[in-house]
PDB file of C-alpha atoms in Angstrom:
ATOM      1  CA  UNK A   1     124.158  45.607 -85.430  1.00 47.00           C
ATOM      2  CA  UNK A   2     124.738  46.755 -81.837  1.00 49.00           C
ATOM      3  CA  UNK A   3     127.923  48.767 -81.480  1.00 50.00           C
ATOM      4  CA  UNK A   4     130.585  47.420 -79.122  1.00 49.00           C
ATOM      5  CA  UNK A   5     131.569  49.581 -76.144  1.00 48.00           C
ATOM      6  CA  UNK A   6     135.127  49.167 -77.439  1.00 49.00           C
ATOM      7  CA  UNK A   7     134.135  51.158 -80.541  1.00 54.00           C
ATOM      8  CA  UNK A   8     133.152  54.219 -78.502  1.00 49.00           C
ATOM      9  CA  UNK A   9     136.261  56.226 -77.654  1.00 53.00           C
ATOM     10  CA  UNK A  10     135.934  58.069 -74.406  1.00 50.00           C
ATOM     11  CA  UNK A  11     138.158  59.109 -71.620  1.00 56.00           C
ATOM     12  CA  UNK A  12     138.328  56.573 -68.756  1.00 63.00           C
ATOM     13  CA  UNK A  13     140.809  56.052 -65.952  1.00 71.00           C
ATOM     14  CA  UNK A  14     141.852  52.623 -67.174  1.00 83.00           C
ATOM     15  CA  UNK A  15     139.988  51.301 -70.213  1.00 80.00           C
ATOM     16  CA  UNK A  16     137.613  48.449 -71.066  1.00 90.00           C
ATOM     17  CA  UNK A  17     137.710  45.175 -69.110  1.00 94.00           C
ATOM     18  CA  UNK A  18     139.552  42.500 -71.077  1.00 95.00           C
ATOM     19  CA  UNK A  19     139.546  39.777 -68.446  1.00 98.00           C
ATOM     20  CA  UNK A  20     137.475  38.612 -65.460  1.00 98.00           C
ATOM     21  CA  UNK A  21     139.318  36.492 -62.884  1.00 98.00           C
ATOM     22  CA  UNK A  22     137.902  34.137 -60.271  1.00 98.00           C
ATOM     23  CA  UNK A  23     139.636  32.600 -57.285  1.00 98.00           C
ATOM     24  CA  UNK A  24     139.177  28.855 -57.697  1.00 98.00           C
ATOM     25  CA  UNK A  25     140.673  26.396 -55.219  1.00 96.00           C
ATOM     26  CA  UNK A  26     139.935  23.577 -57.734  1.00 98.00           C
ATOM     27  CA  UNK A  27     140.826  24.934 -61.178  1.00 98.00           C
ATOM     28  CA  UNK A  28     139.830  21.710 -62.955  1.00 98.00           C
ATOM     29  CA  UNK A  29     136.305  21.806 -61.484  1.00 98.00           C
ATOM     30  CA  UNK A  30     136.025  25.540 -62.153  1.00 98.00           C
ATOM     31  CA  UNK A  31     137.056  25.057 -65.789  1.00 98.00           C
ATOM     32  CA  UNK A  32     134.454  22.295 -66.250  1.00 98.00           C
ATOM     33  CA  UNK A  33     131.759  24.501 -64.624  1.00 98.00           C
ATOM     34  CA  UNK A  34     132.605  27.503 -66.828  1.00 98.00           C
ATOM     35  CA  UNK A  35     132.607  25.307 -69.950  1.00 98.00           C
ATOM     36  CA  UNK A  36     129.266  23.666 -69.170  1.00 97.00           C
ATOM     37  CA  UNK A  37     127.541  26.762 -67.756  1.00 97.00           C
ATOM     38  CA  UNK A  38     128.796  29.555 -70.015  1.00 96.00           C
ATOM     39  CA  UNK A  39     130.497  27.797 -72.932  1.00 96.00           C
ATOM     40  CA  UNK A  40     133.789  29.321 -71.825  1.00 97.00           C
ATOM     41  CA  UNK A  41     137.015  27.637 -72.806  1.00 97.00           C
ATOM     42  CA  UNK A  42     139.026  25.749 -73.420  1.00 98.00           C
ATOM     43  CA  UNK A  43     141.169  26.795 -70.474  1.00 99.00           C
ATOM     44  CA  UNK A  44     144.953  26.734 -70.687  1.00 98.00           C
ATOM     45  CA  UNK A  45     146.601  26.227 -67.340  1.00 98.00           C
ATOM     46  CA  UNK A  46     150.068  27.427 -66.266  1.00 97.00           C
ATOM     47  CA  UNK A  47     151.221  25.912 -63.015  1.00 97.00           C
ATOM     48  CA  UNK A  48     153.438  27.659 -60.457  1.00 97.00           C
ATOM     49  CA  UNK A  49     153.900  30.732 -62.677  1.00 96.00           C
ATOM     50  CA  UNK A  50     157.452  31.996 -62.144  1.00 96.00           C
ATOM     51  CA  UNK A  51     157.843  35.673 -61.324  1.00 97.00           C
ATOM     52  CA  UNK A  52     160.947  37.832 -61.497  1.00 97.00           C
ATOM     53  CA  UNK A  53     159.644  39.888 -58.568  1.00 97.00           C
ATOM     54  CA  UNK A  54     156.531  40.234 -56.492  1.00 98.00           C
ATOM     55  CA  UNK A  55     155.651  42.988 -54.016  1.00 98.00           C
ATOM     56  CA  UNK A  56     152.579  42.679 -51.824  1.00 98.00           C
ATOM     57  CA  UNK A  57     151.624  46.149 -50.533  1.00 98.00           C
ATOM     58  CA  UNK A  58     155.185  47.318 -51.047  1.00 97.00           C
ATOM     59  CA  UNK A  59     156.934  44.326 -49.405  1.00 98.00           C
ATOM     60  CA  UNK A  60     158.742  41.579 -51.300  1.00 98.00           C
ATOM     61  CA  UNK A  61     156.805  38.354 -50.928  1.00 97.00           C
ATOM     62  CA  UNK A  62     156.559  35.138 -52.926  1.00 96.00           C
ATOM     63  CA  UNK A  63     153.444  34.727 -55.012  1.00 97.00           C
ATOM     64  CA  UNK A  64     153.257  31.056 -55.994  1.00 97.00           C
ATOM     65  CA  UNK A  65     150.109  30.614 -58.063  1.00 98.00           C
ATOM     66  CA  UNK A  66     148.569  28.638 -60.887  1.00 98.00           C
ATOM     67  CA  UNK A  67     146.195  30.209 -63.452  1.00 98.00           C
ATOM     68  CA  UNK A  68     144.081  28.897 -66.230  1.00 99.00           C
ATOM     69  CA  UNK A  69     142.894  31.129 -69.056  1.00 99.00           C
ATOM     70  CA  UNK A  70     139.887  30.706 -71.332  1.00 98.00           C
ATOM     71  CA  UNK A  71     137.618  32.804 -73.456  1.00 98.00           C
ATOM     72  CA  UNK A  72     133.934  33.624 -72.876  1.00 97.00           C
ATOM     73  CA  UNK A  73     132.558  35.845 -75.657  1.00 95.00           C
ATOM     74  CA  UNK A  74     134.707  38.965 -75.854  1.00 94.00           C
ATOM     75  CA  UNK A  75     136.289  38.551 -72.445  1.00 97.00           C
ATOM     76  CA  UNK A  76     139.042  36.298 -71.222  1.00 98.00           C
ATOM     77  CA  UNK A  77     138.314  34.392 -68.047  1.00 99.00           C
ATOM     78  CA  UNK A  78     141.168  33.581 -65.611  1.00 99.00           C
ATOM     79  CA  UNK A  79     140.872  30.983 -62.909  1.00 99.00           C
ATOM     80  CA  UNK A  80     143.492  31.589 -60.239  1.00 99.00           C
ATOM     81  CA  UNK A  81     144.704  29.487 -57.307  1.00 98.00           C
ATOM     82  CA  UNK A  82     147.416  30.494 -54.835  1.00 98.00           C
ATOM     83  CA  UNK A  83     149.567  27.708 -53.391  1.00 97.00           C
ATOM     84  CA  UNK A  84     150.144  28.443 -49.739  1.00 94.00           C
ATOM     85  CA  UNK A  85     148.846  31.072 -47.400  1.00 95.00           C
ATOM     86  CA  UNK A  86     151.487  33.834 -47.715  1.00 96.00           C
ATOM     87  CA  UNK A  87     150.065  37.355 -47.693  1.00 98.00           C
ATOM     88  CA  UNK A  88     149.097  38.365 -51.212  1.00 98.00           C
ATOM     89  CA  UNK A  89     146.468  40.148 -53.246  1.00 98.00           C
ATOM     90  CA  UNK A  90     144.681  36.834 -53.450  1.00 98.00           C
ATOM     91  CA  UNK A  91     144.774  36.167 -49.703  1.00 98.00           C
ATOM     92  CA  UNK A  92     143.644  39.764 -49.116  1.00 98.00           C
ATOM     93  CA  UNK A  93     140.284  38.616 -50.412  1.00 98.00           C
ATOM     94  CA  UNK A  94     140.014  34.839 -50.125  1.00 98.00           C
ATOM     95  CA  UNK A  95     140.990  32.010 -47.816  1.00 96.00           C
ATOM     96  CA  UNK A  96     142.449  28.929 -49.528  1.00 95.00           C
ATOM     97  CA  UNK A  97     139.034  27.229 -50.036  1.00 96.00           C
ATOM     98  CA  UNK A  98     136.884  30.265 -50.874  1.00 97.00           C
ATOM     99  CA  UNK A  99     135.513  30.906 -54.394  1.00 97.00           C
ATOM    100  CA  UNK A 100     134.660  34.282 -55.930  1.00 98.00           C
ATOM    101  CA  UNK A 101     135.424  37.167 -58.241  1.00 98.00           C
ATOM    102  CA  UNK A 102     138.976  38.298 -57.631  1.00 99.00           C
ATOM    103  CA  UNK A 103     139.785  40.904 -60.264  1.00 98.00           C
ATOM    104  CA  UNK A 104     138.920  42.636 -63.511  1.00 98.00           C
ATOM    105  CA  UNK A 105     141.867  43.203 -65.851  1.00 97.00           C
ATOM    106  CA  UNK A 106     142.465  46.127 -68.189  1.00 96.00           C
ATOM    107  CA  UNK A 107     145.164  47.119 -70.675  1.00 93.00           C
ATOM    108  CA  UNK A 108     146.397  50.622 -70.056  1.00 92.00           C
ATOM    109  CA  UNK A 109     148.458  52.849 -72.395  1.00 89.00           C
ATOM    110  CA  UNK A 110     150.906  53.770 -69.637  1.00 91.00           C
ATOM    111  CA  UNK A 111     151.158  51.834 -66.429  1.00 93.00           C
ATOM    112  CA  UNK A 112     152.652  54.689 -64.370  1.00 92.00           C
ATOM    113  CA  UNK A 113     149.817  57.001 -65.394  1.00 92.00           C
ATOM    114  CA  UNK A 114     147.288  54.303 -64.436  1.00 93.00           C
ATOM    115  CA  UNK A 115     148.961  53.885 -61.049  1.00 93.00           C
ATOM    116  CA  UNK A 116     148.631  57.620 -60.496  1.00 93.00           C
ATOM    117  CA  UNK A 117     144.920  57.410 -61.417  1.00 92.00           C
ATOM    118  CA  UNK A 118     144.519  54.463 -59.007  1.00 93.00           C
ATOM    119  CA  UNK A 119     146.098  56.535 -56.214  1.00 91.00           C
ATOM    120  CA  UNK A 120     143.812  59.460 -56.999  1.00 92.00           C
ATOM    121  CA  UNK A 121     140.886  57.086 -56.531  1.00 91.00           C
ATOM    122  CA  UNK A 122     142.426  55.935 -53.236  1.00 93.00           C
ATOM    123  CA  UNK A 123     143.143  52.433 -54.442  1.00 96.00           C
ATOM    124  CA  UNK A 124     146.105  50.879 -52.689  1.00 97.00           C
ATOM    125  CA  UNK A 125     148.525  48.784 -54.770  1.00 97.00           C
ATOM    126  CA  UNK A 126     148.029  45.278 -53.474  1.00 98.00           C
ATOM    127  CA  UNK A 127     150.449  43.614 -55.912  1.00 98.00           C
ATOM    128  CA  UNK A 128     153.243  44.906 -58.144  1.00 98.00           C
ATOM    129  CA  UNK A 129     154.853  42.014 -59.970  1.00 97.00           C
ATOM    130  CA  UNK A 130     156.819  41.109 -63.052  1.00 96.00           C
ATOM    131  CA  UNK A 131     156.931  37.833 -64.976  1.00 94.00           C
ATOM    132  CA  UNK A 132     160.217  36.270 -66.004  1.00 94.00           C
ATOM    133  CA  UNK A 133     159.343  37.474 -69.546  1.00 89.00           C
ATOM    134  CA  UNK A 134     159.327  41.081 -68.263  1.00 91.00           C
ATOM    135  CA  UNK A 135     155.568  41.675 -68.236  1.00 91.00           C
ATOM    136  CA  UNK A 136     154.741  43.909 -65.289  1.00 94.00           C
ATOM    137  CA  UNK A 137     151.255  43.660 -63.760  1.00 96.00           C
ATOM    138  CA  UNK A 138     149.707  45.510 -60.869  1.00 97.00           C
ATOM    139  CA  UNK A 139     146.628  44.782 -58.710  1.00 98.00           C
ATOM    140  CA  UNK A 140     144.893  47.946 -57.516  1.00 97.00           C
ATOM    141  CA  UNK A 141     142.651  47.306 -54.534  1.00 98.00           C
ATOM    142  CA  UNK A 142     139.212  48.495 -55.667  1.00 96.00           C
ATOM    143  CA  UNK A 143     137.230  46.498 -53.132  1.00 97.00           C
ATOM    144  CA  UNK A 144     135.702  49.661 -51.586  1.00 94.00           C
ATOM    145  CA  UNK A 145     134.138  50.709 -54.925  1.00 92.00           C
ATOM    146  CA  UNK A 146     134.031  47.537 -57.081  1.00 91.00           C
ATOM    147  CA  UNK A 147     134.225  44.666 -54.598  1.00 96.00           C
ATOM    148  CA  UNK A 148     137.324  43.275 -56.308  1.00 97.00           C
ATOM    149  CA  UNK A 149     140.826  44.104 -57.435  1.00 98.00           C
ATOM    150  CA  UNK A 150     141.674  45.689 -60.795  1.00 97.00           C
ATOM    151  CA  UNK A 151     144.643  44.243 -62.652  1.00 98.00           C
ATOM    152  CA  UNK A 152     146.516  46.776 -64.738  1.00 97.00           C
ATOM    153  CA  UNK A 153     149.058  46.058 -67.438  1.00 92.00           C
ATOM    154  CA  UNK A 154     150.422  47.734 -70.495  1.00 88.00           C
ATOM    155  CA  UNK A 155     149.585  45.939 -73.683  1.00 84.00           C
ATOM    156  CA  UNK A 156     152.651  44.358 -75.243  1.00 87.00           C
ATOM    157  CA  UNK A 157     153.250  42.159 -78.248  1.00 89.00           C
ATOM    158  CA  UNK A 158     153.622  39.155 -75.960  1.00 88.00           C
ATOM    159  CA  UNK A 159     150.285  39.830 -74.166  1.00 91.00           C
ATOM    160  CA  UNK A 160     148.524  40.514 -77.469  1.00 91.00           C
ATOM    161  CA  UNK A 161     149.767  37.170 -78.836  1.00 94.00           C
ATOM    162  CA  UNK A 162     148.644  35.368 -75.684  1.00 95.00           C
ATOM    163  CA  UNK A 163     145.171  36.933 -75.719  1.00 96.00           C
ATOM    164  CA  UNK A 164     144.863  36.165 -79.445  1.00 96.00           C
ATOM    165  CA  UNK A 165     145.927  32.513 -78.791  1.00 97.00           C
ATOM    166  CA  UNK A 166     143.275  32.036 -76.127  1.00 98.00           C
ATOM    167  CA  UNK A 167     140.567  33.658 -78.307  1.00 97.00           C
ATOM    168  CA  UNK A 168     141.581  31.672 -81.390  1.00 97.00           C
ATOM    169  CA  UNK A 169     141.455  28.375 -79.508  1.00 97.00           C
ATOM    170  CA  UNK A 170     137.874  29.141 -78.398  1.00 97.00           C
ATOM    171  CA  UNK A 171     136.481  29.863 -81.852  1.00 96.00           C
ATOM    172  CA  UNK A 172     135.519  26.336 -83.018  1.00 92.00           C
ATOM    173  CA  UNK A 173     135.888  24.601 -79.706  1.00 96.00           C
ATOM    174  CA  UNK A 174     133.267  21.846 -79.176  1.00 94.00           C
ATOM    175  CA  UNK A 175     133.537  21.582 -75.394  1.00 93.00           C
ATOM    176  CA  UNK A 176     135.948  18.657 -75.209  1.00 94.00           C
ATOM    177  CA  UNK A 177     138.858  18.728 -72.782  1.00 96.00           C
ATOM    178  CA  UNK A 178     138.008  21.983 -70.989  1.00 97.00           C
ATOM    179  CA  UNK A 179     141.356  22.186 -69.192  1.00 98.00           C
ATOM    180  CA  UNK A 180     144.718  21.869 -70.974  1.00 97.00           C
ATOM    181  CA  UNK A 181     148.253  22.492 -69.759  1.00 96.00           C
ATOM    182  CA  UNK A 182     150.699  25.122 -70.981  1.00 92.00           C
ATOM    183  CA  UNK A 183     154.328  24.959 -70.042  1.00 79.00           C
ATOM    184  CA  UNK A 184     155.660  28.072 -68.419  1.00 68.00           C
TER     185      UNK A 184
END
């Protein structure tokens, strides 16, 4: 059996990647593509995700977006679409109709320590936001080194349950109905 990289404890700035996120102007088409091409899914979509607060590069700005979450092997896949053209961590990289890798997400033991590590690596904080459930997430701009953003968040019981839900739904999935709605 090949050991998982998650089994090898070593010191890293952030930790292993738990999610890969793509900007997708048409989430339904992207979910179908990922399902047919990679066997990823099913995807669970949350529309117009409400946020308690959202700072883009230190300035309060709305971040009206829809995301769909599915599983592909050991990694969650997020398909993200921003409604509107307000400045944001999404618009920093993509116009409304562009498609591409937006961010890699990692769980960190302590968000403040991870933010310090990001600053040491000269990554600007493109987004600092909090969901209405109190989950804080940050996008560190790693485009100079990685070509994408890095999403950082502390693991919580709520996030662990959500990741487990997405993984569990993928286990015996037969490819039907690749996109499903979740109420926010």
